[in-house]
Amino acid sequence: MELAAIEKGGYEHFMLKEIFEQPSTIHDCLRGRLDAVSGTITMAGVENNIEQLINANRIMIVACGTSWHAGLVAEYVIEELCRIPVEVEYASEFRYRNPIVNKGDVIIAISQSGETADTLVALERAKEQGAFIFGVVNAVGSSIARLSHAGAYTHSGPEIGVASTKAFTGQLAVLNMMALKIAKAKGTITNEYYLQLLQELQDVPEKVEAILKNADELKTIAAKYKDAHDFLFLGRGYNFPIALEGALKLKEISYIHAEGYPAAEMKHGPIALVDENLPVVFIATKDSYHEKIVSNMQEIKARKGQVISIITDGDEVSPTLSNDTFSIPTADEIIAPMLSVVPLQLFILCWHFKRCRC
Ligand code: BG6
């Protein structure tokens, strides 16, 4: 480990440093694995166990906190690309209940530290019951890495900030590559779409860099809402877990109430909370759910809620329904969460700084 990796390097906080490190940490994660030109993904842990993975009856993803949110994104991606049923479990629930685990089951364990007690014990129990454990871990040589039958490191470098940021985008990078590799081997993805997604993954570091260059816009937006007492984060599809992640980050960093919800579910209760004092953050990038999420924005506007939306460059509809918008580069909906989470991480930190310093 280099000394610079565990110093703040001129940033005021580790979390800020780690958010800004993401172009290079994602690049490090992809480096030596993904080659969009030749159309290859090299991951020994997947290659050596490909039969086990493509023939899995189901995949169970076990994790906590932010890592659990990465698991939720992976559920959508793996089911879409690989057509294997996926269940996502909180490790703290899995370990105390009596889950059914069968021999053909694959467990993907996701953990930044590789030491989270609930995840570790859940895996020990699943291993005893004959499951194959694949670890997606950041900390090299950690307990979860050692307990796994196979795995892939995220190579995000030491994450000192308690609230996970760069480890999350690293987890998504690994899980996306894994899903693509399984889908290719299983024949559940067209070659054209496979090559497109490889190229899009390769482009992520550059796009994250472009988002970070506009950090000042997020500072300005955060200042406008510094007196809020609650926030609601809404997303659909691949961005639903990103809404959960936004709310978790805000709670963890700023000690105020925030709730993440699937945008369409809001009408079954939480919409009652919406009034002119409630900022509602929409993760509304251009994807197959976009029209639907626009109608959810209309519902919030009808109740005078304050809409802040994370949108795709060139979207002309969402700004007409939003008080504030932040644009991110275009990406396929499978890749988009790796981008849409970045402005949320920054917005939350900016909001915290504004609140504390005014
Ligand atoms: C929490 C951290 O305590 O642990 C979260 O605050 C993290 O940021 C969670 O996501 C799970 O940790 P890990 O190391 O298993 O990914």
Short mmCIF file of C-alpha atoms and ligand atoms in Angstrom, two decimals:
data_model
loop_
_atom_site.label_atom_id
_atom_site.label_comp_id
_atom_site.label_asym_id
_atom_site.label_seq_id
_atom_site.Cartn_x
_atom_site.Cartn_y
_atom_site.Cartn_z
CA MET A 1 0.00 0.00 0.00
CA GLU A 2 1.40 3.43 -0.89
CA LEU A 3 1.35 6.12 1.78
CA ALA A 4 -0.53 8.51 -0.56
CA ALA A 5 -3.43 6.04 -0.68
CA ILE A 6 -4.18 6.57 3.00
CA GLU A 7 -3.58 10.35 3.12
CA LYS A 8 -6.12 13.04 2.29
CA GLY A 9 -4.00 14.40 -0.57
CA GLY A 10 -5.17 18.00 -0.20
CA TYR A 11 -8.88 17.14 0.18
CA GLU A 12 -10.70 18.25 3.30
CA HIS A 13 -12.21 14.82 3.95
CA PHE A 14 -11.50 11.25 2.91
CA MET A 15 -14.99 10.88 1.48
CA LEU A 16 -14.45 13.85 -0.85
CA LYS A 17 -11.09 12.46 -1.92
CA GLU A 18 -12.60 9.06 -2.56
CA ILE A 19 -15.46 10.49 -4.64
CA PHE A 20 -12.92 12.31 -6.81
CA GLU A 21 -10.74 9.22 -7.11
CA GLN A 22 -13.46 7.30 -8.93
CA PRO A 23 -12.26 7.86 -12.51
CA SER A 24 -8.98 6.21 -11.57
CA THR A 25 -10.40 3.53 -9.25
CA ILE A 26 -12.92 2.41 -11.88
CA HIS A 27 -10.15 2.44 -14.45
CA ASP A 28 -7.98 0.29 -12.14
CA CYS A 29 -10.85 -2.14 -11.73
CA LEU A 30 -11.31 -2.52 -15.49
CA ARG A 31 -7.59 -2.47 -16.34
CA GLY A 32 -6.19 -5.80 -17.44
CA ARG A 33 -9.69 -7.29 -17.51
CA LEU A 34 -11.78 -5.49 -20.06
CA ASP A 35 -10.71 -5.07 -23.67
CA ALA A 36 -13.46 -3.53 -25.75
CA VAL A 37 -11.43 -3.76 -28.97
CA SER A 38 -10.98 -7.54 -28.85
CA GLY A 39 -14.32 -7.98 -27.06
CA THR A 40 -12.81 -9.86 -24.12
CA ILE A 41 -13.20 -9.81 -20.35
CA THR A 42 -10.51 -11.61 -18.40
CA MET A 43 -11.62 -12.71 -14.93
CA ALA A 44 -9.99 -15.91 -13.74
CA GLY A 45 -12.51 -16.38 -10.91
CA VAL A 46 -15.35 -16.43 -13.45
CA GLU A 47 -13.52 -18.38 -16.17
CA ASN A 48 -12.39 -21.16 -13.85
CA ASN A 49 -15.92 -21.68 -12.58
CA ILE A 50 -17.95 -20.86 -15.66
CA GLU A 51 -19.92 -24.14 -15.68
CA GLN A 52 -20.94 -23.62 -12.05
CA LEU A 53 -22.05 -20.07 -12.85
CA ILE A 54 -23.96 -20.66 -16.07
CA ASN A 55 -25.71 -23.71 -14.63
CA ALA A 56 -26.65 -22.05 -11.32
CA ASN A 57 -30.27 -22.72 -10.39
CA ARG A 58 -30.27 -19.32 -8.79
CA ILE A 59 -27.86 -16.71 -7.52
CA MET A 60 -28.22 -15.30 -4.02
CA ILE A 61 -26.48 -12.03 -3.30
CA VAL A 62 -25.59 -11.44 0.34
CA ALA A 63 -24.31 -8.08 1.60
CA CYS A 64 -24.89 -5.11 3.94
CA GLY A 65 -25.40 -1.37 3.45
CA THR A 66 -24.05 0.15 0.27
CA SER A 67 -22.76 -3.24 -0.85
CA TRP A 68 -26.33 -4.52 -0.62
CA HIS A 69 -27.40 -1.70 -2.96
CA ALA A 70 -24.74 -2.83 -5.46
CA GLY A 71 -26.30 -6.29 -5.13
CA LEU A 72 -29.74 -4.90 -5.99
CA VAL A 73 -28.40 -3.31 -9.18
CA ALA A 74 -26.71 -6.62 -10.00
CA GLU A 75 -30.00 -8.47 -9.53
CA TYR A 76 -31.55 -6.43 -12.34
CA VAL A 77 -28.47 -6.75 -14.56
CA ILE A 78 -27.92 -10.51 -14.08
CA GLU A 79 -31.58 -11.38 -14.59
CA GLU A 80 -31.72 -9.22 -17.72
CA LEU A 81 -28.48 -10.40 -19.29
CA CYS A 82 -28.00 -13.94 -17.96
CA ARG A 83 -31.61 -15.07 -17.35
CA ILE A 84 -30.68 -16.62 -14.00
CA PRO A 85 -33.03 -15.95 -11.05
CA VAL A 86 -31.39 -13.72 -8.45
CA GLU A 87 -32.33 -13.01 -4.83
CA VAL A 88 -30.71 -10.25 -2.79
CA GLU A 89 -30.49 -10.74 0.96
CA TYR A 90 -29.37 -8.56 3.84
CA ALA A 91 -26.62 -10.64 5.46
CA SER A 92 -27.99 -9.75 8.89
CA GLU A 93 -31.33 -11.36 7.99
CA PHE A 94 -29.88 -14.31 6.12
CA ARG A 95 -27.64 -15.36 9.01
CA TYR A 96 -30.39 -15.44 11.63
CA ARG A 97 -33.19 -17.04 9.64
CA ASN A 98 -33.22 -20.54 8.26
CA PRO A 99 -32.70 -19.97 4.53
CA ILE A 100 -33.01 -22.75 1.96
CA VAL A 101 -29.65 -23.16 0.28
CA ASN A 102 -29.12 -25.94 -2.24
CA LYS A 103 -26.01 -27.43 -3.81
CA GLY A 104 -26.48 -25.77 -7.21
CA ASP A 105 -26.86 -22.32 -5.68
CA VAL A 106 -24.29 -19.62 -6.18
CA ILE A 107 -23.84 -17.00 -3.50
CA ILE A 108 -22.25 -13.71 -4.49
CA ALA A 109 -20.87 -11.99 -1.40
CA ILE A 110 -20.26 -8.27 -1.78
CA SER A 111 -18.15 -6.41 0.75
CA GLN A 112 -15.75 -3.49 0.67
CA SER A 113 -13.91 -4.42 3.84
CA GLY A 114 -14.28 -8.17 3.53
CA GLU A 115 -14.72 -8.23 7.30
CA THR A 116 -18.37 -7.32 7.96
CA ALA A 117 -19.42 -9.79 10.65
CA ASP A 118 -22.97 -10.40 9.40
CA THR A 119 -21.79 -11.08 5.86
CA LEU A 120 -19.01 -13.35 7.05
CA VAL A 121 -21.26 -15.49 9.27
CA ALA A 122 -23.98 -15.66 6.57
CA LEU A 123 -21.38 -17.01 4.14
CA GLU A 124 -20.04 -19.54 6.58
CA ARG A 125 -23.56 -20.90 7.00
CA ALA A 126 -24.23 -21.01 3.25
CA LYS A 127 -20.88 -22.72 2.62
CA GLU A 128 -21.72 -25.39 5.18
CA GLN A 129 -24.93 -26.03 3.23
CA GLY A 130 -23.01 -26.61 0.00
CA ALA A 131 -23.32 -23.27 -1.80
CA PHE A 132 -20.60 -22.02 -4.10
CA ILE A 133 -19.33 -18.66 -2.80
CA PHE A 134 -18.09 -15.97 -5.17
CA GLY A 135 -16.62 -12.94 -3.38
CA VAL A 136 -16.70 -9.41 -4.76
CA VAL A 137 -14.40 -7.80 -2.24
CA ASN A 138 -12.16 -4.75 -2.07
CA ALA A 139 -9.78 -5.59 0.78
CA VAL A 140 -7.21 -8.06 -0.49
CA GLY A 141 -6.69 -11.10 1.74
CA SER A 142 -9.65 -10.21 3.99
CA SER A 143 -11.73 -12.85 5.77
CA ILE A 144 -14.52 -12.88 3.15
CA ALA A 145 -11.97 -13.10 0.31
CA ARG A 146 -10.37 -16.08 2.03
CA LEU A 147 -13.66 -17.81 2.74
CA SER A 148 -14.87 -17.54 -0.89
CA HIS A 149 -14.36 -20.40 -3.37
CA ALA A 150 -13.58 -17.84 -6.07
CA GLY A 151 -13.90 -14.12 -6.54
CA ALA A 152 -12.86 -10.86 -8.12
CA TYR A 153 -11.33 -7.92 -6.29
CA THR A 154 -12.66 -4.44 -6.98
CA HIS A 155 -9.17 -2.85 -6.77
CA SER A 156 -10.64 0.42 -5.46
CA GLY A 157 -7.74 1.04 -3.04
CA PRO A 158 -8.20 1.63 0.69
CA GLU A 159 -11.54 3.23 1.51
CA ILE A 160 -11.05 5.27 4.65
CA GLY A 161 -14.36 7.20 4.60
CA VAL A 162 -16.99 5.27 6.53
CA ALA A 163 -19.64 6.04 3.92
CA SER A 164 -18.74 3.90 0.95
CA THR A 165 -18.33 5.65 -2.43
CA LYS A 166 -15.54 4.43 -4.68
CA ALA A 167 -15.98 0.85 -3.49
CA PHE A 168 -19.60 0.99 -4.72
CA THR A 169 -18.69 1.97 -8.29
CA GLY A 170 -15.94 -0.67 -8.19
CA GLN A 171 -18.49 -3.28 -7.13
CA LEU A 172 -20.78 -2.29 -9.99
CA ALA A 173 -17.88 -2.51 -12.45
CA VAL A 174 -17.00 -6.05 -11.29
CA LEU A 175 -20.63 -7.21 -11.20
CA ASN A 176 -21.29 -5.82 -14.69
CA MET A 177 -18.22 -7.56 -16.10
CA MET A 178 -19.23 -10.76 -14.38
CA ALA A 179 -22.77 -10.60 -15.76
CA LEU A 180 -21.47 -9.90 -19.26
CA LYS A 181 -19.05 -12.80 -19.09
CA ILE A 182 -21.73 -15.23 -17.89
CA ALA A 183 -24.23 -13.97 -20.46
CA LYS A 184 -21.70 -14.40 -23.27
CA ALA A 185 -20.86 -17.95 -22.18
CA LYS A 186 -24.53 -18.80 -21.76
CA GLY A 187 -25.53 -17.26 -25.08
CA THR A 188 -28.16 -14.99 -23.55
CA ILE A 189 -26.78 -11.75 -25.02
CA THR A 190 -26.35 -10.76 -28.66
CA ASN A 191 -22.80 -10.12 -29.76
CA GLU A 192 -23.72 -6.60 -30.80
CA TYR A 193 -25.12 -5.64 -27.38
CA TYR A 194 -22.22 -7.39 -25.62
CA LEU A 195 -19.69 -5.32 -27.57
CA GLN A 196 -21.69 -2.13 -27.00
CA LEU A 197 -21.75 -2.68 -23.23
CA LEU A 198 -18.03 -3.46 -23.16
CA GLN A 199 -17.31 -0.17 -24.88
CA GLU A 200 -19.70 1.69 -22.57
CA LEU A 201 -18.01 0.19 -19.50
CA GLN A 202 -14.64 1.24 -20.85
CA ASP A 203 -15.95 4.80 -21.25
CA VAL A 204 -17.21 5.09 -17.65
CA PRO A 205 -14.03 6.62 -16.09
CA GLU A 206 -14.06 9.44 -18.65
CA LYS A 207 -17.77 10.10 -18.08
CA VAL A 208 -17.32 10.16 -14.29
CA GLU A 209 -14.51 12.66 -14.83
CA ALA A 210 -16.92 14.85 -16.82
CA ILE A 211 -19.49 14.68 -13.99
CA LEU A 212 -16.90 15.65 -11.37
CA LYS A 213 -15.90 18.70 -13.44
CA ASN A 214 -19.39 20.09 -12.83
CA ALA A 215 -19.25 19.65 -9.06
CA ASP A 216 -19.82 23.39 -8.53
CA GLU A 217 -23.33 23.09 -9.98
CA LEU A 218 -24.17 20.61 -7.23
CA LYS A 219 -22.80 23.00 -4.60
CA THR A 220 -25.18 25.69 -5.82
CA ILE A 221 -28.16 23.31 -5.78
CA ALA A 222 -27.24 21.99 -2.31
CA ALA A 223 -27.12 25.54 -0.92
CA LYS A 224 -30.73 26.14 -2.01
CA TYR A 225 -32.00 23.22 0.06
CA LYS A 226 -29.78 23.57 3.12
CA ASP A 227 -32.73 24.11 5.47
CA ALA A 228 -34.58 20.93 4.50
CA HIS A 229 -35.35 18.44 7.27
CA ASP A 230 -36.22 15.47 5.06
CA PHE A 231 -35.39 14.31 1.57
CA LEU A 232 -37.10 11.75 -0.62
CA PHE A 233 -35.06 9.93 -3.29
CA LEU A 234 -36.95 8.26 -6.12
CA GLY A 235 -35.83 6.02 -8.97
CA ARG A 236 -37.10 3.17 -11.10
CA GLY A 237 -35.48 0.08 -12.58
CA TYR A 238 -31.71 0.14 -12.49
CA ASN A 239 -31.84 3.50 -10.71
CA PHE A 240 -34.15 2.33 -7.91
CA PRO A 241 -31.18 1.02 -5.85
CA ILE A 242 -29.43 4.33 -6.55
CA ALA A 243 -32.36 6.13 -4.89
CA LEU A 244 -31.88 3.88 -1.84
CA GLU A 245 -28.17 4.62 -1.90
CA GLY A 246 -28.79 8.40 -2.04
CA ALA A 247 -31.03 8.22 1.02
CA LEU A 248 -28.59 6.03 2.92
CA LYS A 249 -25.68 8.38 2.20
CA LEU A 250 -27.65 11.41 3.36
CA LYS A 251 -28.67 9.73 6.62
CA GLU A 252 -25.17 8.46 7.29
CA ILE A 253 -23.41 11.75 6.54
CA SER A 254 -25.86 14.39 7.65
CA TYR A 255 -27.96 12.77 10.38
CA ILE A 256 -31.25 13.87 8.84
CA HIS A 257 -34.15 11.78 7.72
CA ALA A 258 -34.19 10.62 4.12
CA GLU A 259 -36.11 7.91 2.37
CA GLY A 260 -35.37 6.07 -0.85
CA TYR A 261 -38.32 4.59 -2.70
CA PRO A 262 -39.24 3.08 -6.05
CA ALA A 263 -40.88 6.05 -7.78
CA ALA A 264 -44.06 4.19 -8.71
CA GLU A 265 -44.64 2.86 -5.18
CA MET A 266 -44.78 6.36 -3.78
CA LYS A 267 -48.48 6.63 -4.63
CA HIS A 268 -49.20 3.79 -2.21
CA GLY A 269 -48.52 5.88 0.88
CA PRO A 270 -45.41 8.08 0.96
CA ILE A 271 -46.94 10.63 -1.42
CA ALA A 272 -48.86 11.88 1.63
CA LEU A 273 -45.56 13.34 2.89
CA VAL A 274 -45.06 15.58 -0.14
CA ASP A 275 -45.54 19.33 0.28
CA GLU A 276 -43.65 22.51 -0.62
CA ASN A 277 -41.08 21.79 2.11
CA LEU A 278 -40.02 18.40 0.83
CA PRO A 279 -37.17 18.18 -1.69
CA VAL A 280 -37.61 15.11 -3.87
CA VAL A 281 -34.55 13.89 -5.72
CA PHE A 282 -35.38 11.97 -8.90
CA ILE A 283 -32.81 9.77 -10.58
CA ALA A 284 -34.35 10.15 -13.99
CA THR A 285 -31.77 9.24 -16.61
CA LYS A 286 -32.95 8.37 -20.14
CA ASP A 287 -33.88 4.69 -20.07
CA SER A 288 -36.82 2.42 -20.77
CA TYR A 289 -38.57 3.75 -17.62
CA HIS A 290 -38.16 7.42 -18.48
CA GLU A 291 -41.71 8.18 -19.56
CA LYS A 292 -42.99 6.56 -16.38
CA ILE A 293 -40.68 8.52 -14.11
CA VAL A 294 -41.70 11.76 -15.82
CA SER A 295 -45.29 11.02 -14.83
CA ASN A 296 -44.08 10.47 -11.23
CA MET A 297 -42.45 13.93 -11.37
CA GLN A 298 -45.81 15.37 -12.42
CA GLU A 299 -47.41 13.77 -9.35
CA ILE A 300 -44.83 15.45 -7.09
CA LYS A 301 -45.22 18.82 -8.81
CA ALA A 302 -49.01 18.57 -8.42
CA ARG A 303 -48.40 18.40 -4.65
CA LYS A 304 -45.99 21.35 -4.79
CA GLY A 305 -42.93 19.25 -3.92
CA GLN A 306 -39.49 20.60 -4.84
CA VAL A 307 -38.07 18.45 -7.63
CA ILE A 308 -34.32 18.02 -8.05
CA SER A 309 -33.51 15.66 -10.88
CA ILE A 310 -30.45 13.84 -12.15
CA ILE A 311 -31.03 13.61 -15.88
CA THR A 312 -29.26 12.61 -19.10
CA ASP A 313 -27.65 15.30 -21.27
CA GLY A 314 -30.16 16.48 -23.85
CA ASP A 315 -33.31 15.60 -21.87
CA GLU A 316 -35.69 18.49 -22.53
CA VAL A 317 -38.73 17.15 -20.69
CA SER A 318 -37.49 16.61 -17.13
CA PRO A 319 -36.24 20.22 -16.67
CA THR A 320 -39.77 21.52 -17.32
CA LEU A 321 -40.94 19.57 -14.26
CA SER A 322 -37.92 20.21 -12.05
CA ASN A 323 -36.82 23.06 -9.81
CA ASP A 324 -33.21 22.02 -10.35
CA THR A 325 -31.49 19.55 -12.63
CA PHE A 326 -28.03 18.07 -12.98
CA SER A 327 -27.11 16.42 -16.29
CA ILE A 328 -24.88 13.41 -16.75
CA PRO A 329 -23.52 11.85 -19.96
CA THR A 330 -25.61 9.40 -21.96
CA ALA A 331 -25.18 5.71 -21.14
CA ASP A 332 -27.02 2.44 -21.62
CA GLU A 333 -29.43 1.84 -18.73
CA ILE A 334 -27.31 -1.05 -17.43
CA ILE A 335 -24.26 1.18 -17.10
CA ALA A 336 -26.12 4.35 -15.99
CA PRO A 337 -26.10 3.60 -12.20
CA MET A 338 -22.28 3.83 -12.24
CA LEU A 339 -22.74 7.43 -13.36
CA SER A 340 -25.96 8.52 -11.65
CA VAL A 341 -24.67 7.66 -8.17
CA VAL A 342 -21.73 10.08 -8.48
CA PRO A 343 -23.72 13.37 -8.44
CA LEU A 344 -25.71 12.01 -5.49
CA GLN A 345 -22.54 11.30 -3.50
CA LEU A 346 -21.34 14.84 -4.22
CA PHE A 347 -24.69 16.53 -3.66
CA ILE A 348 -24.99 14.91 -0.25
CA LEU A 349 -21.53 15.94 0.81
CA CYS A 350 -22.06 19.51 -0.48
CA TRP A 351 -25.39 19.65 1.35
CA HIS A 352 -23.73 18.53 4.56
CA PHE A 353 -21.00 21.20 4.24
CA LYS A 354 -23.57 23.96 3.54
CA ARG A 355 -25.69 22.94 6.47
CA CYS A 356 -22.77 22.76 8.88
CA ARG A 357 -21.18 26.01 7.88
CA CYS A 358 -24.16 28.34 7.76
C1 BG6 B 1 -21.39 0.07 6.99
C2 BG6 B 1 -20.77 1.21 6.23
O1 BG6 B 1 -21.11 0.09 8.32
O2 BG6 B 1 -20.98 -1.17 6.39
C3 BG6 B 1 -21.31 1.16 4.81
O3 BG6 B 1 -21.09 2.43 6.84
C4 BG6 B 1 -20.99 -0.20 4.19
O4 BG6 B 1 -20.76 2.22 4.04
C5 BG6 B 1 -21.48 -1.34 5.07
O5 BG6 B 1 -21.61 -0.28 2.95
C6 BG6 B 1 -21.06 -2.70 4.59
O6 BG6 B 1 -19.65 -2.83 4.61
P1 BG6 B 1 -18.83 -3.78 3.69
O7 BG6 B 1 -17.38 -3.53 4.07
O8 BG6 B 1 -19.24 -5.19 3.99
O9 BG6 B 1 -19.09 -3.42 2.28
#
